Amino acid sequence: GAEPSIRVERVTAASRDRVQDARSIEVIAIGRGGTAPAGRGFGSLVHAVLAAALGAASAPVDRIAAMQARVLGCTTEEAAAAARVVESALGHPFFQRVRRSKQVRRETPVTHRQLDGTLLEGVVDLAFEEDGAWVVADFKTDREIEDRLEDYRRQVSLYTAAVAAATGQPARGVLVRL
């Protein structure tokens, strides 16, 4: 009982500690259309609005943002900013590809056993099937990501490996800067 039988580690922590080749991870920068708030709360709001908007056939993004802001305890200013960020994202060709896919997963929990036996766990922001392969995307709303870019790329690489193992299909990763 003194030795754990399973070691569990969050993908976000593993991306800082593990050597992972992440050169193949594509980075897409989508303009915010002005300045937007920053911080974990705003990032959670943007993730929630984007996940809901991708699943909604016709709900206005500003209404989705207002509702999600109330749920998350964010301000009306943050809701308006999140709506702008998501509207900008949905107009980008990357998200048009997402909308064409018949297989889309949003905010999906994953686990993946590493060669050393460690069980990695995390939540994939977005995965969609395209041309017989999965595209795995992670969203970042940081104002500046340059100092953490390699960690973020490794994080996407770990998620991509988990999705490929779970589906038995090839997968490629994309870091989407919102």
C-alpha positions as YAML, in Angstrom:
chain: A
units: angstrom
residues:
- id: 1
  name: GLY
  ca: [0.00, 0.00, 0.00]
- id: 2
  name: ALA
  ca: [2.94, 2.41, 0.39]
- id: 3
  name: GLU
  ca: [3.68, 2.31, -3.34]
- id: 4
  name: PRO
  ca: [0.88, 3.61, -5.61]
- id: 5
  name: SER
  ca: [-0.23, 1.06, -8.20]
- id: 6
  name: ILE
  ca: [-1.17, 3.79, -10.67]
- id: 7
  name: ARG
  ca: [0.50, 7.15, -11.22]
- id: 8
  name: VAL
  ca: [-1.87, 9.75, -12.62]
- id: 9
  name: GLU
  ca: [-0.69, 13.03, -14.05]
- id: 10
  name: ARG
  ca: [-2.56, 15.91, -15.70]
- id: 11
  name: VAL
  ca: [-1.61, 16.54, -19.33]
- id: 12
  name: THR
  ca: [-0.96, 20.20, -18.50]
- id: 13
  name: ALA
  ca: [1.64, 19.21, -15.89]
- id: 14
  name: ALA
  ca: [3.15, 16.51, -18.10]
- id: 15
  name: SER
  ca: [3.63, 19.02, -20.91]
- id: 16
  name: ARG
  ca: [6.07, 20.93, -18.70]
- id: 17
  name: ASP
  ca: [7.95, 17.87, -17.45]
- id: 18
  name: ARG
  ca: [8.11, 15.41, -20.33]
- id: 19
  name: VAL
  ca: [10.25, 15.46, -23.42]
- id: 20
  name: GLN
  ca: [7.77, 15.36, -26.27]
- id: 21
  name: ASP
  ca: [8.45, 16.14, -29.91]
- id: 22
  name: ALA
  ca: [5.94, 18.84, -30.72]
- id: 23
  name: ARG
  ca: [7.42, 20.35, -33.88]
- id: 24
  name: SER
  ca: [4.55, 19.01, -36.00]
- id: 25
  name: ILE
  ca: [1.91, 20.92, -34.01]
- id: 26
  name: GLU
  ca: [0.40, 23.62, -36.20]
- id: 27
  name: VAL
  ca: [-0.27, 27.02, -34.60]
- id: 28
  name: ILE
  ca: [-3.22, 29.08, -35.83]
- id: 29
  name: ALA
  ca: [-3.64, 32.64, -34.60]
- id: 30
  name: ILE
  ca: [-7.13, 34.07, -34.83]
- id: 31
  name: GLY
  ca: [-7.37, 37.80, -34.24]
- id: 32
  name: ARG
  ca: [-9.43, 38.95, -31.29]
- id: 33
  name: GLY
  ca: [-10.73, 42.07, -33.01]
- id: 34
  name: GLY
  ca: [-9.46, 44.42, -30.32]
- id: 35
  name: THR
  ca: [-8.31, 43.99, -26.78]
- id: 36
  name: ALA
  ca: [-9.97, 41.36, -24.67]
- id: 37
  name: PRO
  ca: [-9.73, 40.45, -21.00]
- id: 38
  name: ALA
  ca: [-7.28, 37.77, -19.97]
- id: 39
  name: GLY
  ca: [-6.97, 35.24, -17.20]
- id: 40
  name: ARG
  ca: [-8.28, 31.80, -16.35]
- id: 41
  name: GLY
  ca: [-11.90, 32.94, -15.90]
- id: 42
  name: PHE
  ca: [-12.03, 34.60, -19.29]
- id: 43
  name: GLY
  ca: [-10.39, 31.57, -20.90]
- id: 44
  name: SER
  ca: [-13.00, 29.28, -19.32]
- id: 45
  name: LEU
  ca: [-15.74, 31.55, -20.62]
- id: 46
  name: VAL
  ca: [-14.37, 31.54, -24.18]
- id: 47
  name: HIS
  ca: [-14.03, 27.74, -24.09]
- id: 48
  name: ALA
  ca: [-17.64, 27.34, -22.89]
- id: 49
  name: VAL
  ca: [-19.05, 29.77, -25.44]
- id: 50
  name: LEU
  ca: [-17.10, 28.22, -28.29]
- id: 51
  name: ALA
  ca: [-18.15, 24.67, -27.33]
- id: 52
  name: ALA
  ca: [-21.81, 25.71, -27.14]
- id: 53
  name: ALA
  ca: [-21.69, 27.79, -30.33]
- id: 54
  name: LEU
  ca: [-20.14, 24.92, -32.29]
- id: 55
  name: GLY
  ca: [-23.02, 22.71, -31.19]
- id: 56
  name: ALA
  ca: [-25.77, 25.28, -31.81]
- id: 57
  name: ALA
  ca: [-27.43, 25.49, -35.19]
- id: 58
  name: SER
  ca: [-28.60, 29.07, -34.93]
- id: 59
  name: ALA
  ca: [-28.31, 30.46, -31.39]
- id: 60
  name: PRO
  ca: [-26.76, 33.94, -31.39]
- id: 61
  name: VAL
  ca: [-23.26, 33.89, -29.92]
- id: 62
  name: ASP
  ca: [-23.93, 36.95, -27.75]
- id: 63
  name: ARG
  ca: [-26.84, 35.16, -26.04]
- id: 64
  name: ILE
  ca: [-24.72, 32.05, -25.49]
- id: 65
  name: ALA
  ca: [-21.95, 34.25, -24.03]
- id: 66
  name: ALA
  ca: [-24.36, 36.07, -21.70]
- id: 67
  name: MET
  ca: [-25.74, 32.77, -20.37]
- id: 68
  name: GLN
  ca: [-22.30, 31.18, -19.94]
- id: 69
  name: ALA
  ca: [-21.03, 34.35, -18.22]
- id: 70
  name: ARG
  ca: [-23.84, 34.10, -15.66]
- id: 71
  name: VAL
  ca: [-23.02, 30.42, -15.03]
- id: 72
  name: LEU
  ca: [-19.30, 31.15, -14.60]
- id: 73
  name: GLY
  ca: [-19.69, 34.38, -12.64]
- id: 74
  name: CYS
  ca: [-18.15, 36.60, -15.32]
- id: 75
  name: THR
  ca: [-19.01, 40.22, -16.01]
- id: 76
  name: THR
  ca: [-21.14, 41.52, -18.88]
- id: 77
  name: GLU
  ca: [-17.99, 43.08, -20.33]
- id: 78
  name: GLU
  ca: [-16.27, 39.69, -20.33]
- id: 79
  name: ALA
  ca: [-19.36, 38.17, -21.97]
- id: 80
  name: ALA
  ca: [-19.28, 40.78, -24.72]
- id: 81
  name: ALA
  ca: [-15.55, 40.24, -25.26]
- id: 82
  name: ALA
  ca: [-15.97, 36.45, -25.33]
- id: 83
  name: ALA
  ca: [-18.74, 36.81, -27.91]
- id: 84
  name: ARG
  ca: [-16.42, 38.90, -30.11]
- id: 85
  name: VAL
  ca: [-13.60, 36.36, -29.80]
- id: 86
  name: VAL
  ca: [-15.91, 33.44, -30.64]
- id: 87
  name: GLU
  ca: [-17.58, 35.27, -33.57]
- id: 88
  name: SER
  ca: [-14.11, 35.96, -34.97]
- id: 89
  name: ALA
  ca: [-13.11, 32.32, -34.48]
- id: 90
  name: LEU
  ca: [-16.24, 30.91, -36.12]
- id: 91
  name: GLY
  ca: [-15.52, 32.96, -39.24]
- id: 92
  name: HIS
  ca: [-12.01, 31.50, -39.56]
- id: 93
  name: PRO
  ca: [-11.45, 28.74, -42.18]
- id: 94
  name: PHE
  ca: [-10.32, 26.33, -39.43]
- id: 95
  name: PHE
  ca: [-13.74, 26.43, -37.76]
- id: 96
  name: GLN
  ca: [-15.46, 26.14, -41.12]
- id: 97
  name: ARG
  ca: [-13.62, 22.82, -41.48]
- id: 98
  name: VAL
  ca: [-14.89, 21.81, -38.03]
- id: 99
  name: ARG
  ca: [-18.47, 22.57, -39.02]
- id: 100
  name: ARG
  ca: [-18.18, 20.38, -42.14]
- id: 101
  name: SER
  ca: [-17.13, 17.34, -40.10]
- id: 102
  name: LYS
  ca: [-19.67, 14.68, -39.15]
- id: 103
  name: GLN
  ca: [-17.56, 13.64, -36.13]
- id: 104
  name: VAL
  ca: [-16.91, 16.50, -33.69]
- id: 105
  name: ARG
  ca: [-16.02, 16.21, -30.00]
- id: 106
  name: ARG
  ca: [-15.96, 19.26, -27.73]
- id: 107
  name: GLU
  ca: [-14.48, 19.44, -24.21]
- id: 108
  name: THR
  ca: [-13.88, 15.68, -24.11]
- id: 109
  name: PRO
  ca: [-12.10, 13.97, -21.20]
- id: 110
  name: VAL
  ca: [-9.24, 11.67, -22.22]
- id: 111
  name: THR
  ca: [-6.82, 9.32, -20.51]
- id: 112
  name: HIS
  ca: [-3.74, 7.75, -22.01]
- id: 113
  name: ARG
  ca: [-1.16, 5.37, -20.54]
- id: 114
  name: GLN
  ca: [2.46, 6.35, -21.16]
- id: 115
  name: LEU
  ca: [5.28, 3.86, -21.74]
- id: 116
  name: ASP
  ca: [6.46, 4.35, -18.13]
- id: 117
  name: GLY
  ca: [2.99, 3.36, -16.88]
- id: 118
  name: THR
  ca: [1.86, 6.87, -15.96]
- id: 119
  name: LEU
  ca: [-1.78, 7.51, -16.75]
- id: 120
  name: LEU
  ca: [-2.21, 10.95, -18.30]
- id: 121
  name: GLU
  ca: [-5.57, 12.65, -18.02]
- id: 122
  name: GLY
  ca: [-6.96, 15.85, -19.43]
- id: 123
  name: VAL
  ca: [-9.72, 17.45, -21.46]
- id: 124
  name: VAL
  ca: [-9.41, 17.87, -25.22]
- id: 125
  name: ASP
  ca: [-10.91, 21.21, -26.24]
- id: 126
  name: LEU
  ca: [-11.87, 20.04, -29.72]
- id: 127
  name: ALA
  ca: [-11.36, 17.02, -31.94]
- id: 128
  name: PHE
  ca: [-12.92, 16.41, -35.32]
- id: 129
  name: GLU
  ca: [-12.52, 13.85, -38.04]
- id: 130
  name: GLU
  ca: [-11.28, 15.04, -41.41]
- id: 131
  name: ASP
  ca: [-10.17, 12.88, -44.33]
- id: 132
  name: GLY
  ca: [-9.82, 9.72, -42.24]
- id: 133
  name: ALA
  ca: [-7.78, 11.35, -39.47]
- id: 134
  name: TRP
  ca: [-8.55, 13.25, -36.30]
- id: 135
  name: VAL
  ca: [-7.61, 16.89, -35.88]
- id: 136
  name: VAL
  ca: [-7.03, 17.66, -32.18]
- id: 137
  name: ALA
  ca: [-7.16, 21.31, -31.17]
- id: 138
  name: ASP
  ca: [-6.34, 23.10, -27.96]
- id: 139
  name: PHE
  ca: [-7.43, 26.72, -27.44]
- id: 140
  name: LYS
  ca: [-5.35, 29.38, -25.74]
- id: 141
  name: THR
  ca: [-6.62, 32.85, -24.84]
- id: 142
  name: ASP
  ca: [-3.40, 34.14, -23.24]
- id: 143
  name: ARG
  ca: [-2.45, 37.64, -24.37]
- id: 144
  name: GLU
  ca: [1.15, 36.49, -24.82]
- id: 145
  name: ILE
  ca: [2.03, 32.84, -25.32]
- id: 146
  name: GLU
  ca: [5.56, 33.03, -26.65]
- id: 147
  name: ASP
  ca: [7.16, 32.13, -23.30]
- id: 148
  name: ARG
  ca: [4.90, 29.03, -22.98]
- id: 149
  name: LEU
  ca: [4.57, 28.09, -26.65]
- id: 150
  name: GLU
  ca: [6.70, 24.93, -26.42]
- id: 151
  name: ASP
  ca: [4.78, 23.72, -23.33]
- id: 152
  name: TYR
  ca: [1.51, 24.33, -25.15]
- id: 153
  name: ARG
  ca: [2.73, 22.48, -28.23]
- id: 154
  name: ARG
  ca: [3.78, 19.51, -26.07]
- id: 155
  name: GLN
  ca: [0.35, 19.59, -24.42]
- id: 156
  name: VAL
  ca: [-1.37, 19.34, -27.82]
- id: 157
  name: SER
  ca: [1.04, 16.58, -28.81]
- id: 158
  name: LEU
  ca: [0.08, 14.56, -25.73]
- id: 159
  name: TYR
  ca: [-3.63, 15.05, -26.46]
- id: 160
  name: THR
  ca: [-3.05, 14.02, -30.07]
- id: 161
  name: ALA
  ca: [-1.34, 10.80, -28.99]
- id: 162
  name: ALA
  ca: [-4.26, 10.04, -26.64]
- id: 163
  name: VAL
  ca: [-6.85, 10.55, -29.38]
- id: 164
  name: ALA
  ca: [-4.87, 8.46, -31.89]
- id: 165
  name: ALA
  ca: [-4.58, 5.63, -29.35]
- id: 166
  name: ALA
  ca: [-8.28, 5.80, -28.43]
- id: 167
  name: THR
  ca: [-9.57, 5.89, -32.00]
- id: 168
  name: GLY
  ca: [-6.98, 3.74, -33.74]
- id: 169
  name: GLN
  ca: [-6.77, 6.45, -36.42]
- id: 170
  name: PRO
  ca: [-4.05, 8.93, -37.27]
- id: 171
  name: ALA
  ca: [-4.29, 12.30, -35.53]
- id: 172
  name: ARG
  ca: [-2.62, 15.66, -35.93]
- id: 173
  name: GLY
  ca: [-2.55, 18.56, -33.52]
- id: 174
  name: VAL
  ca: [-3.39, 22.23, -33.78]
- id: 175
  name: LEU
  ca: [-2.83, 24.96, -31.21]
- id: 176
  name: VAL
  ca: [-5.46, 27.67, -31.74]
- id: 177
  name: ARG
  ca: [-4.61, 31.05, -30.30]
- id: 178
  name: LEU
  ca: [-7.82, 32.99, -29.74]
...
